Amino acid sequence: MSNNQQRLFFALWPDASTRARLAAIRDQRPLDAAARKTPDDDLHITLAFLGACSAQRRACAEQAAQQIHARPFTLSLEQLGYWSKPRILWFGAAQSPPELLDLVRQLQEALRACDFTPEARPYQAHVTLARDTGAAARDNSVDAVTWQVADFALVESRNNTGGARYQVLRRWPLQDTYSTGTSGSLPHSDHAPG
């Protein structure tokens, strides 16, 4: 990736209360010593991964996001899962609500103008709790987390010595009548929750 490109994705970004409940679910898991917990401020649900983007492609993606007309919705997360090949422990929705699937569909369609190719796999809403962990670390007993989703975000992934960290670049509200998204350059942990 060249210096003038950003690694970007669209995501659902939790408010402070939801983030704290997700972190508690993560911290209640008996993880092995090699596991890398997702930092509290980086817990999220990816909607569409764009990868390396030039300034022009980012502008296209932001224009695509402005075309979205989706309603706020309630998302219930109640299922722990484990993917063995990437060794990821995740927490997600047993069934995604229709409003979420509609949001993902609208994003994928709008992003086609930006040379975005959607994943072939069916969409599965999940929060990555930990990486590099074994299947034995999974404990299926967990309390559900209910998340009132009111917006979605464009996020940058930045690599550092401890691994990737994320910064929210812009948010768009979910509502019946659409208004423009808000911009910002502060790290996402400094943004007001929403």
XYZ file of N, CA, C and O in Angstrom:
776
model
N 0.851 -1.183 0.000
C 0.000 0.000 0.000
C 0.893 1.242 0.000
O 1.794 1.359 0.816
N 0.639 2.162 -0.924
C 1.473 3.362 -1.015
C 1.119 4.343 0.102
O 0.077 4.238 0.742
N 2.015 5.305 0.316
C 1.848 6.261 1.408
C 0.611 7.135 1.270
O 0.108 7.657 2.248
N 0.133 7.326 0.030
C -1.015 8.214 -0.170
C -2.343 7.448 -0.167
O -3.367 7.997 -0.539
N -2.321 6.190 0.260
C -3.550 5.404 0.334
C -3.923 5.125 1.781
O -3.067 5.115 2.669
N -5.220 4.915 1.996
C -5.733 4.559 3.313
C -6.428 3.205 3.208
O -7.080 2.911 2.218
N -6.318 2.406 4.272
C -7.011 1.120 4.343
C -8.341 1.374 5.044
O -8.365 1.711 6.229
N -9.450 1.216 4.318
C -10.749 1.681 4.803
C -11.793 0.570 4.852
O -11.713 -0.402 4.095
N -12.772 0.761 5.712
C -13.938 -0.117 5.748
C -15.116 0.633 6.354
O -14.937 1.632 7.061
N -16.328 0.182 6.044
C -17.534 0.698 6.668
C -17.901 -0.230 7.812
O -17.730 -1.450 7.717
N -18.415 0.355 8.901
C -18.703 -0.449 10.083
C -19.836 0.146 10.903
O -20.174 1.326 10.776
N -20.394 -0.711 11.761
C -21.238 -0.258 12.854
C -20.299 -0.034 14.030
O -19.513 -0.928 14.378
N -20.356 1.163 14.606
C -19.442 1.512 15.696
C -20.254 1.692 16.967
O -21.150 2.521 17.020
N -19.973 0.921 18.022
C -20.819 0.966 19.223
C -20.661 2.248 20.028
O -19.598 2.863 20.034
N -21.750 2.621 20.697
C -21.666 3.707 21.662
C -20.925 3.197 22.906
O -20.605 2.006 23.013
N -20.656 4.081 23.851
C -19.825 3.715 25.005
C -20.450 2.593 25.826
O -19.749 1.680 26.279
N -21.755 2.626 26.027
C -22.428 1.605 26.824
C -22.354 0.238 26.146
O -22.033 -0.776 26.784
N -22.643 0.196 24.845
C -22.570 -1.068 24.107
C -21.139 -1.588 24.079
O -20.887 -2.782 24.266
N -20.181 -0.684 23.888
C -18.769 -1.087 23.864
C -18.365 -1.726 25.190
O -17.668 -2.744 25.226
N -18.821 -1.146 26.299
C -18.482 -1.694 27.614
C -19.068 -3.094 27.790
O -18.410 -3.986 28.356
N -20.295 -3.317 27.303
C -20.902 -4.643 27.417
C -20.175 -5.663 26.537
O -19.978 -6.813 26.927
N -19.746 -5.230 25.331
C -18.982 -6.128 24.463
C -17.630 -6.475 25.089
O -17.187 -7.628 25.043
N -16.981 -5.484 25.691
C -15.689 -5.726 26.348
C -15.859 -6.684 27.520
O -14.993 -7.542 27.763
N -16.973 -6.586 28.240
C -17.216 -7.491 29.359
C -17.387 -8.923 28.871
O -16.867 -9.866 29.498
N -18.100 -9.102 27.747
C -18.238 -10.441 27.157
C -16.854 -10.997 26.815
O -16.526 -12.143 27.124
N -16.025 -10.178 26.186
C -14.664 -10.602 25.825
C -13.857 -10.978 27.064
O -13.191 -12.006 27.108
N -13.938 -10.149 28.100
C -13.106 -10.360 29.285
C -13.561 -11.541 30.131
O -12.798 -12.026 30.967
N -14.783 -12.007 29.920
C -15.279 -13.178 30.651
C -14.826 -14.493 30.012
O -15.019 -15.552 30.589
N -14.221 -14.430 28.827
C -13.775 -15.650 28.137
C -12.433 -16.085 28.685
O -11.528 -15.265 28.859
N -12.241 -17.379 28.896
C -10.942 -17.896 29.336
C -10.005 -18.051 28.134
O -9.940 -19.105 27.514
N -9.292 -17.001 27.780
C -8.429 -17.008 26.592
C -7.051 -17.560 26.923
O -6.546 -17.394 28.035
N -6.420 -18.192 25.927
C -5.070 -18.699 26.146
C -4.061 -17.557 26.115
O -4.370 -16.432 25.722
N -2.829 -17.858 26.552
C -1.817 -16.816 26.754
C -1.444 -16.090 25.468
O -1.080 -14.912 25.494
N -1.523 -16.770 24.336
C -1.113 -16.161 23.062
C -2.204 -15.299 22.437
O -1.956 -14.608 21.449
N -3.386 -15.324 22.987
C -4.515 -14.604 22.391
C -4.278 -13.091 22.398
O -3.690 -12.547 23.336
N -4.723 -12.455 21.324
C -4.667 -10.985 21.236
C -6.101 -10.464 21.317
O -6.870 -10.589 20.370
N -6.451 -9.871 22.463
C -7.783 -9.312 22.642
C -7.950 -8.068 21.767
O -7.023 -7.258 21.652
N -9.133 -7.917 21.188
C -9.435 -6.676 20.465
C -9.564 -5.559 21.499
O -10.328 -5.687 22.454
N -8.811 -4.451 21.349
C -8.928 -3.353 22.306
C -10.362 -2.817 22.367
O -11.080 -2.833 21.367
N -10.760 -2.359 23.538
C -12.123 -1.863 23.731
C -12.533 -0.883 22.636
O -13.626 -0.976 22.080
N -11.674 0.086 22.346
C -12.009 1.145 21.392
C -12.100 0.665 19.956
O -12.532 1.413 19.082
N -11.685 -0.573 19.692
C -11.700 -1.097 18.320
C -12.817 -2.112 18.076
O -12.940 -2.642 16.964
N -13.629 -2.409 19.076
C -14.735 -3.353 18.907
C -15.763 -2.768 17.943
O -16.195 -1.620 18.101
N -16.150 -3.547 16.927
C -17.058 -3.037 15.886
C -17.616 -4.199 15.082
O -17.188 -5.344 15.244
N -18.546 -3.881 14.187
C -19.065 -4.848 13.219
C -18.797 -4.292 11.828
O -19.282 -3.202 11.477
N -18.019 -4.997 11.034
C -17.717 -4.567 9.669
C -18.943 -4.754 8.777
O -19.598 -5.791 8.821
N -19.222 -3.746 7.969
C -20.302 -3.813 6.977
C -19.751 -4.113 5.592
O -20.320 -4.913 4.853
N -18.657 -3.441 5.226
C -18.034 -3.626 3.915
C -16.565 -3.234 4.028
O -16.262 -2.123 4.482
N -15.669 -4.127 3.623
C -14.240 -3.859 3.672
C -13.786 -3.371 2.300
O -13.975 -4.057 1.302
N -13.186 -2.180 2.269
C -12.759 -1.579 1.000
C -11.301 -1.875 0.676
O -10.927 -1.923 -0.484
N -10.456 -2.012 1.687
C -9.032 -2.208 1.460
C -8.329 -0.891 1.176
O -8.794 0.185 1.565
N -7.191 -0.963 0.477
C -6.390 0.225 0.187
C -7.140 1.155 -0.760
O -7.582 0.733 -1.828
N -7.266 2.411 -0.356
C -8.038 3.389 -1.142
C -7.230 4.658 -1.370
O -6.640 5.208 -0.434
N -7.244 5.130 -2.598
C -6.702 6.445 -2.917
C -7.688 7.499 -2.426
O -8.824 7.185 -2.043
N -7.281 8.765 -2.477
C -8.181 9.858 -2.096
C -9.420 9.863 -2.984
O -10.534 10.106 -2.513
N -9.237 9.548 -4.259
C -10.360 9.522 -5.202
C -11.341 8.398 -4.856
O -12.553 8.593 -4.870
N -10.808 7.226 -4.512
C -11.689 6.102 -4.162
C -12.383 6.353 -2.828
O -13.535 5.986 -2.638
N -11.692 7.003 -1.888
C -12.353 7.357 -0.629
C -13.506 8.318 -0.888
O -14.596 8.158 -0.330
N -13.282 9.315 -1.728
C -14.348 10.270 -2.055
C -15.538 9.548 -2.688
O -16.704 9.858 -2.395
N -15.257 8.581 -3.543
C -16.315 7.791 -4.170
C -17.098 7.019 -3.107
O -18.334 6.974 -3.129
N -16.374 6.417 -2.151
C -17.029 5.649 -1.091
C -17.909 6.544 -0.222
O -19.012 6.166 0.169
N -17.438 7.751 0.079
C -18.233 8.680 0.874
C -19.485 9.110 0.107
O -20.568 9.232 0.692
N -19.343 9.307 -1.189
C -20.504 9.649 -2.008
C -21.493 8.481 -2.039
O -22.707 8.678 -1.969
N -20.987 7.263 -2.094
C -21.847 6.082 -2.062
C -22.618 6.019 -0.743
O -23.814 5.710 -0.721
N -21.936 6.312 0.370
C -22.586 6.260 1.682
C -23.721 7.278 1.792
O -24.715 7.035 2.476
N -23.574 8.400 1.107
C -24.617 9.431 1.151
C -25.892 8.982 0.441
O -26.949 9.569 0.654
N -25.811 7.952 -0.363
C -26.985 7.448 -1.080
C -27.819 6.482 -0.239
O -28.901 6.076 -0.655
N -27.320 6.115 0.939
C -27.993 5.103 1.751
C -29.214 5.688 2.442
O -29.140 6.752 3.057
N -30.335 5.010 2.320
C -31.573 5.391 3.007
C -32.016 4.192 3.835
O -32.766 3.340 3.354
N -31.514 4.114 5.059
C -31.795 2.967 5.917
C -32.273 3.455 7.281
O -31.876 4.521 7.741
N -33.122 2.644 7.898
C -33.709 3.006 9.187
C -32.835 2.537 10.350
O -32.150 1.524 10.239
N -32.904 3.235 11.492
C -32.271 2.705 12.706
C -32.892 1.357 13.064
O -34.041 1.074 12.693
N -32.158 0.533 13.782
C -32.671 -0.789 14.126
C -32.035 -1.293 15.403
O -31.040 -0.749 15.891
N -32.628 -2.336 15.945
C -32.104 -3.011 17.128
C -31.395 -4.277 16.681
O -31.944 -5.071 15.930
N -30.167 -4.431 17.148
C -29.360 -5.603 16.820
C -29.114 -6.389 18.096
O -28.621 -5.838 19.086
N -29.475 -7.651 18.084
C -29.246 -8.524 19.238
C -28.081 -9.461 18.942
O -28.110 -10.208 17.970
N -27.067 -9.383 19.781
C -25.899 -10.250 19.665
C -25.963 -11.260 20.796
O -26.037 -10.876 21.972
N -25.970 -12.539 20.451
C -26.141 -13.558 21.481
C -25.375 -14.845 21.218
O -25.463 -15.795 21.969
N -24.564 -14.865 20.165
C -23.924 -16.110 19.749
C -22.406 -15.962 19.740
O -21.862 -15.085 19.068
N -21.725 -16.835 20.481
C -20.268 -16.906 20.416
C -19.885 -17.893 19.330
O -20.552 -18.912 19.147
N -18.825 -17.583 18.607
C -18.364 -18.489 17.570
C -16.850 -18.477 17.484
O -16.177 -17.624 18.061
N -16.320 -19.450 16.752
C -14.876 -19.571 16.587
C -14.572 -20.005 15.158
O -15.174 -20.960 14.651
N -13.684 -19.253 14.503
C -13.208 -19.641 13.177
C -11.797 -20.174 13.344
O -10.884 -19.449 13.752
N -11.591 -21.459 13.014
C -10.324 -22.118 13.313
C -9.174 -21.663 12.424
O -8.046 -21.539 12.897
N -9.451 -21.397 11.144
C -8.334 -21.047 10.254
C -7.697 -19.713 10.644
O -6.471 -19.648 10.813
N -8.483 -18.650 10.857
C -7.833 -17.417 11.332
C -7.674 -17.373 12.857
O -7.108 -16.441 13.386
N -8.211 -18.428 13.573
C -8.128 -18.524 15.031
C -8.749 -17.298 15.697
O -8.148 -16.647 16.536
N -9.996 -17.011 15.316
C -10.716 -15.837 15.814
C -11.914 -16.258 16.650
O -12.718 -17.096 16.237
N -12.018 -15.659 17.842
C -13.201 -15.799 18.682
C -14.096 -14.600 18.403
O -13.629 -13.454 18.452
N -15.363 -14.851 18.085
C -16.258 -13.759 17.728
C -17.576 -13.875 18.476
O -17.930 -14.923 19.005
N -18.300 -12.749 18.493
C -19.600 -12.655 19.142
C -20.527 -11.981 18.148
O -20.207 -10.913 17.621
N -21.655 -12.624 17.834
C -22.477 -12.063 16.771
C -23.947 -12.356 16.904
O -24.426 -12.876 17.915
N -24.646 -12.009 15.838
C -26.088 -12.199 15.762
C -26.393 -13.584 15.218
O -25.836 -13.986 14.199
N -27.260 -14.313 15.904
C -27.707 -15.606 15.385
C -28.484 -15.391 14.094
O -28.406 -16.193 13.166
N -29.206 -14.280 14.037
C -29.942 -13.914 12.818
C -29.901 -12.401 12.661
O -30.320 -11.676 13.554
N -29.382 -11.933 11.539
C -29.296 -10.483 11.299
C -30.678 -9.922 10.999
O -31.429 -10.520 10.226
N -31.028 -8.768 11.595
C -32.330 -8.172 11.308
C -32.406 -7.709 9.854
O -31.374 -7.375 9.247
N -33.603 -7.655 9.281
C -33.742 -7.241 7.876
C -33.167 -5.857 7.612
O -32.618 -5.606 6.540
N -33.260 -4.949 8.582
C -32.731 -3.592 8.391
C -31.223 -3.602 8.204
O -30.678 -2.825 7.419
N -30.525 -4.485 8.929
C -29.074 -4.599 8.772
C -28.729 -5.165 7.407
O -27.837 -4.664 6.714
N -29.425 -6.217 7.009
C -29.159 -6.811 5.702
C -29.446 -5.827 4.581
O -28.729 -5.780 3.581
N -30.477 -4.995 4.751
C -30.787 -3.969 3.760
C -29.680 -2.918 3.699
O -29.285 -2.481 2.620
N -29.155 -2.516 4.859
C -28.041 -1.560 4.908
C -26.825 -2.120 4.177
O -26.210 -1.429 3.358
N -26.481 -3.372 4.451
C -25.327 -4.009 3.790
C -25.563 -4.084 2.287
O -24.667 -3.768 1.487
N -26.760 -4.482 1.888
C -27.090 -4.590 0.454
C -26.973 -3.228 -0.232
O -26.366 -3.114 -1.307
N -27.537 -2.188 0.383
C -27.458 -0.852 -0.212
C -26.006 -0.386 -0.341
O -25.622 0.188 -1.364
N -25.212 -0.627 0.700
C -23.798 -0.237 0.644
C -23.073 -0.960 -0.479
O -22.334 -0.338 -1.260
N -23.266 -2.271 -0.571
C -22.584 -3.041 -1.606
C -22.968 -2.556 -2.998
O -22.103 -2.440 -3.877
N -24.232 -2.283 -3.212
C -24.679 -1.809 -4.524
C -24.110 -0.434 -4.835
O -23.626 -0.181 -5.938
N -24.159 0.480 -3.861
C -23.655 1.839 -4.087
C -22.142 1.850 -4.312
O -21.624 2.671 -5.066
N -21.428 0.926 -3.657
C -19.969 0.890 -3.763
C -19.465 0.269 -5.058
O -18.279 0.361 -5.360
N -20.341 -0.344 -5.829
C -19.911 -0.911 -7.114
C -19.304 0.168 -8.017
O -18.395 -0.105 -8.789
N -19.798 1.393 -7.896
C -19.253 2.505 -8.687
C -17.816 2.842 -8.285
O -17.124 3.564 -9.005
N -17.364 2.309 -7.147
C -16.018 2.581 -6.633
C -15.102 1.368 -6.803
O -14.104 1.230 -6.078
N -15.428 0.482 -7.745
C -14.650 -0.734 -7.984
C -14.600 -1.641 -6.762
O -13.577 -2.265 -6.465
N -15.708 -1.705 -6.038
C -15.815 -2.577 -4.877
C -16.479 -3.880 -5.285
O -17.527 -3.874 -5.931
N -15.856 -4.991 -4.917
C -16.428 -6.312 -5.183
C -16.890 -6.916 -3.870
O -16.064 -7.172 -2.985
N -18.193 -7.123 -3.696
C -18.686 -7.697 -2.439
C -18.162 -9.112 -2.235
O -17.844 -9.820 -3.184
N -18.081 -9.519 -0.962
C -17.694 -10.889 -0.653
C -18.758 -11.850 -1.156
O -19.944 -11.540 -1.136
N -18.323 -13.022 -1.582
C -19.263 -14.024 -2.077
C -19.992 -14.721 -0.932
O -21.117 -15.178 -1.091
N -19.356 -14.763 0.249
C -19.971 -15.423 1.401
C -21.162 -14.613 1.904
O -21.150 -13.378 1.833
N -22.172 -15.292 2.441
C -23.297 -14.559 3.036
C -22.810 -13.681 4.188
O -21.874 -14.048 4.906
N -23.448 -12.531 4.349
C -23.039 -11.595 5.398
C -23.375 -12.155 6.771
O -24.473 -12.669 6.986
N -22.428 -12.059 7.699
C -22.647 -12.497 9.074
C -22.168 -11.397 10.019
O -20.971 -11.112 10.099
N -23.110 -10.769 10.722
C -22.770 -9.692 11.649
C -22.041 -10.266 12.861
O -22.569 -11.131 13.555
N -20.810 -9.786 13.109
C -20.043 -10.282 14.247
C -19.028 -9.249 14.709
O -18.594 -8.392 13.935
N -18.682 -9.337 15.976
C -17.624 -8.535 16.586
C -16.463 -9.479 16.873
O -16.648 -10.505 17.540
N -15.262 -9.170 16.388
C -14.085 -9.969 16.719
C -13.656 -9.633 18.139
O -13.327 -8.486 18.438
N -13.682 -10.646 19.011
C -13.295 -10.448 20.410
C -11.808 -10.684 20.628
O -11.167 -9.992 21.428
N -11.251 -11.691 19.937
C -9.834 -12.024 20.121
C -9.314 -12.767 18.906
O -10.057 -13.493 18.241
N -8.027 -12.588 18.637
C -7.344 -13.273 17.548
C -6.260 -14.180 18.134
O -5.836 -13.997 19.270
N -5.798 -15.103 17.312
C -4.723 -16.024 17.721
C -5.084 -16.771 19.003
O -4.272 -16.896 19.917
N -6.303 -17.251 19.057
C -6.746 -18.005 20.229
C -7.247 -19.376 19.789
O -7.633 -19.553 18.633
N -7.221 -20.326 20.700
C -7.609 -21.682 20.370
C -9.081 -21.952 20.588
O -9.756 -21.225 21.313
N -9.569 -23.010 19.982
C -10.976 -23.382 20.111
C -11.334 -23.689 21.555
O -12.468 -23.496 21.980
N -10.355 -24.175 22.339
C -10.634 -24.510 23.729
C -11.002 -23.283 24.549
O -11.587 -23.405 25.620
N -10.685 -22.095 24.030
C -10.983 -20.861 24.768
C -12.447 -20.481 24.663
O -12.918 -19.626 25.377
N -13.178 -21.119 23.760
C -14.570 -20.740 23.538
C -15.460 -21.271 24.657
O -15.375 -22.422 25.047
N -16.329 -20.414 25.159
C -17.324 -20.782 26.168
C -18.647 -20.262 25.642
O -18.811 -19.074 25.434
N -19.585 -21.154 25.385
C -20.825 -20.766 24.713
C -21.864 -20.112 25.607
O -22.875 -19.631 25.115
N -21.658 -20.083 26.914
C -22.629 -19.441 27.797
C -22.342 -17.943 27.854
O -21.268 -17.528 28.268
N -23.307 -17.158 27.411
C -23.085 -15.715 27.333
C -24.421 -14.985 27.380
O -25.439 -15.498 26.904
N -24.420 -13.808 27.982
C -25.610 -12.964 27.991
C -25.697 -12.197 26.675
O -24.666 -11.764 26.133
N -26.901 -12.002 26.193
C -27.092 -11.248 24.947
C -26.793 -9.770 25.170
O -26.967 -9.236 26.262
N -26.327 -9.132 24.119
C -26.122 -7.684 24.104
C -27.062 -7.102 23.059
O -27.021 -7.510 21.891
N -27.907 -6.168 23.488
C -28.821 -5.495 22.563
C -28.240 -4.129 22.228
O -27.893 -3.355 23.118
N -28.140 -3.848 20.937
C -27.461 -2.652 20.434
C -28.465 -1.856 19.605
O -29.003 -2.361 18.628
N -28.699 -0.611 20.007
C -29.557 0.288 19.232
C -28.677 0.975 18.188
O -27.886 1.858 18.524
N -28.798 0.554 16.951
C -27.934 1.055 15.883
C -28.574 2.281 15.245
O -29.671 2.197 14.703
N -27.883 3.408 15.321
C -28.431 4.672 14.822
C -27.604 5.277 13.698
O -28.022 6.260 13.083
N -26.415 4.712 13.426
C -25.581 5.256 12.355
C -24.579 4.208 11.897
O -24.493 3.122 12.466
N -23.839 4.550 10.851
C -22.722 3.707 10.415
C -21.550 4.612 10.104
O -21.706 5.832 9.971
N -20.362 4.032 10.018
C -19.143 4.843 9.963
C -18.181 4.360 8.881
O -18.158 3.181 8.539
N -17.383 5.307 8.379
C -16.223 4.991 7.549
C -15.021 5.010 8.479
O -14.806 5.980 9.215
N -14.235 3.936 8.449
C -13.158 3.742 9.409
C -11.856 3.465 8.683
O -11.835 2.778 7.656
N -10.763 3.998 9.228
C -9.425 3.718 8.698
C -8.716 2.719 9.611
O -8.753 2.852 10.835
N -8.077 1.739 9.000
C -7.244 0.774 9.721
C -5.789 1.196 9.563
O -5.302 1.351 8.440
N -5.115 1.393 10.695
C -3.710 1.805 10.678
C -2.874 0.765 11.402
O -3.186 0.388 12.524
N -1.811 0.331 10.765
C -0.914 -0.642 11.391
C 0.088 0.064 12.287
O 0.623 1.118 11.937
N 0.314 -0.520 13.479
C 1.385 -0.052 14.353
C 2.056 -1.271 14.959
O 1.745 -2.399 14.593
N 2.947 -1.071 15.901
C 3.719 -2.192 16.437
C 2.844 -3.219 17.148
O 3.176 -4.392 17.189
N 1.712 -2.803 17.693
C 0.833 -3.727 18.397
C -0.238 -4.337 17.515
O -1.120 -5.032 18.008
N -0.181 -4.078 16.213
C -1.213 -4.559 15.299
C -2.052 -3.403 14.782
O -1.751 -2.239 15.026
N -3.116 -3.716 14.069
C -3.963 -2.683 13.482
C -4.775 -1.980 14.569
O -5.248 -2.606 15.510
N -4.916 -0.659 14.433
C -5.825 0.137 15.262
C -6.725 0.922 14.314
O -6.373 1.151 13.158
N -7.884 1.342 14.815
C -8.900 1.922 13.947
C -9.253 3.347 14.354
O -9.228 3.690 15.538
N -9.595 4.149 13.347
C -10.010 5.530 13.569
C -11.246 5.821 12.734
O -11.241 5.627 11.512
N -12.309 6.260 13.394
C -13.515 6.660 12.686
C -13.243 7.971 11.961
O -12.780 8.948 12.564
N -13.521 7.998 10.654
C -13.294 9.190 9.843
C -14.566 10.003 9.648
O -14.521 11.227 9.575
N -15.699 9.302 9.556
C -16.961 9.988 9.271
C -18.118 9.058 9.615
O -17.982 7.844 9.543
N -19.257 9.648 10.003
C -20.455 8.883 10.351
C -21.644 9.382 9.530
O -21.719 10.558 9.187
N -22.581 8.448 9.271
C -23.832 8.779 8.595
C -24.986 8.267 9.440
O -24.987 7.090 9.836
N -25.976 9.095 9.712
C -27.118 8.631 10.517
C -28.028 7.712 9.723
O -28.144 7.828 8.509
N -28.674 6.807 10.434
C -29.722 5.975 9.851
C -31.054 6.624 10.203
O -31.355 6.823 11.378
N -31.824 6.984 9.192
C -33.118 7.624 9.411
C -33.919 7.569 8.127
O -33.380 7.291 7.066
N -35.197 7.835 8.245
C -36.073 7.767 7.073
C -35.736 8.837 6.047
O -35.750 8.599 4.851
N -35.447 10.041 6.516
C -35.032 11.107 5.610
C -33.565 11.366 5.869
O -33.155 11.582 7.010
N -32.770 11.339 4.835
C -31.321 11.337 4.976
C -30.750 12.744 5.099
O -31.180 13.660 4.430
N -29.761 12.903 5.989
C -28.989 14.141 6.079
C -27.524 13.790 5.908
O -27.134 12.632 6.010
N -26.682 14.787 5.677
C -25.267 14.524 5.395
C -24.560 14.030 6.638
O -24.943 14.347 7.765
N -23.525 13.249 6.425
C -22.738 12.712 7.524
C -21.880 13.783 8.165
O -21.690 14.874 7.624
N -21.357 13.471 9.344
C -20.477 14.387 10.039
C -19.046 13.987 9.770
O -18.740 12.818 9.600
N -18.165 14.970 9.735
C -16.757 14.701 9.492
C -15.970 14.929 10.769
O -16.400 15.648 11.658
N -14.809 14.338 10.824
C -13.950 14.550 11.975
C -12.600 13.937 11.725
O -12.448 13.053 10.907
N -11.579 14.423 12.465
C -10.249 13.896 12.273
C -9.659 13.383 13.594
O -8.536 12.943 13.629
N -10.440 13.427 14.686
C -9.940 12.917 15.947
C -10.036 11.399 15.988
O -10.874 10.827 15.289
N -9.226 10.728 16.798
C -9.400 9.288 16.947
C -10.799 8.972 17.415
O -11.405 9.752 18.152
N -11.315 7.782 17.024
C -12.697 7.462 17.312
C -13.015 7.451 18.792
O -14.141 7.729 19.183
N -12.034 7.210 19.644
C -12.313 7.180 21.075
C -12.635 8.576 21.599
O -13.179 8.719 22.676
N -12.314 9.610 20.820
C -12.620 10.975 21.216
C -13.932 11.476 20.653
O -14.356 12.571 20.980
N -14.582 10.679 19.805
C -15.866 11.083 19.231
C -16.964 10.844 20.249
O -16.898 9.931 21.059
N -18.008 11.646 20.160
C -19.172 11.384 20.991
C -19.779 10.064 20.586
O -19.801 9.731 19.413
N -20.265 9.270 21.544
C -20.864 7.993 21.180
C -22.117 8.174 20.350
O -22.776 9.206 20.450
N -22.424 7.181 19.557
C -23.620 7.278 18.739
C -23.669 6.163 17.828
O -24.297 5.745 17.047
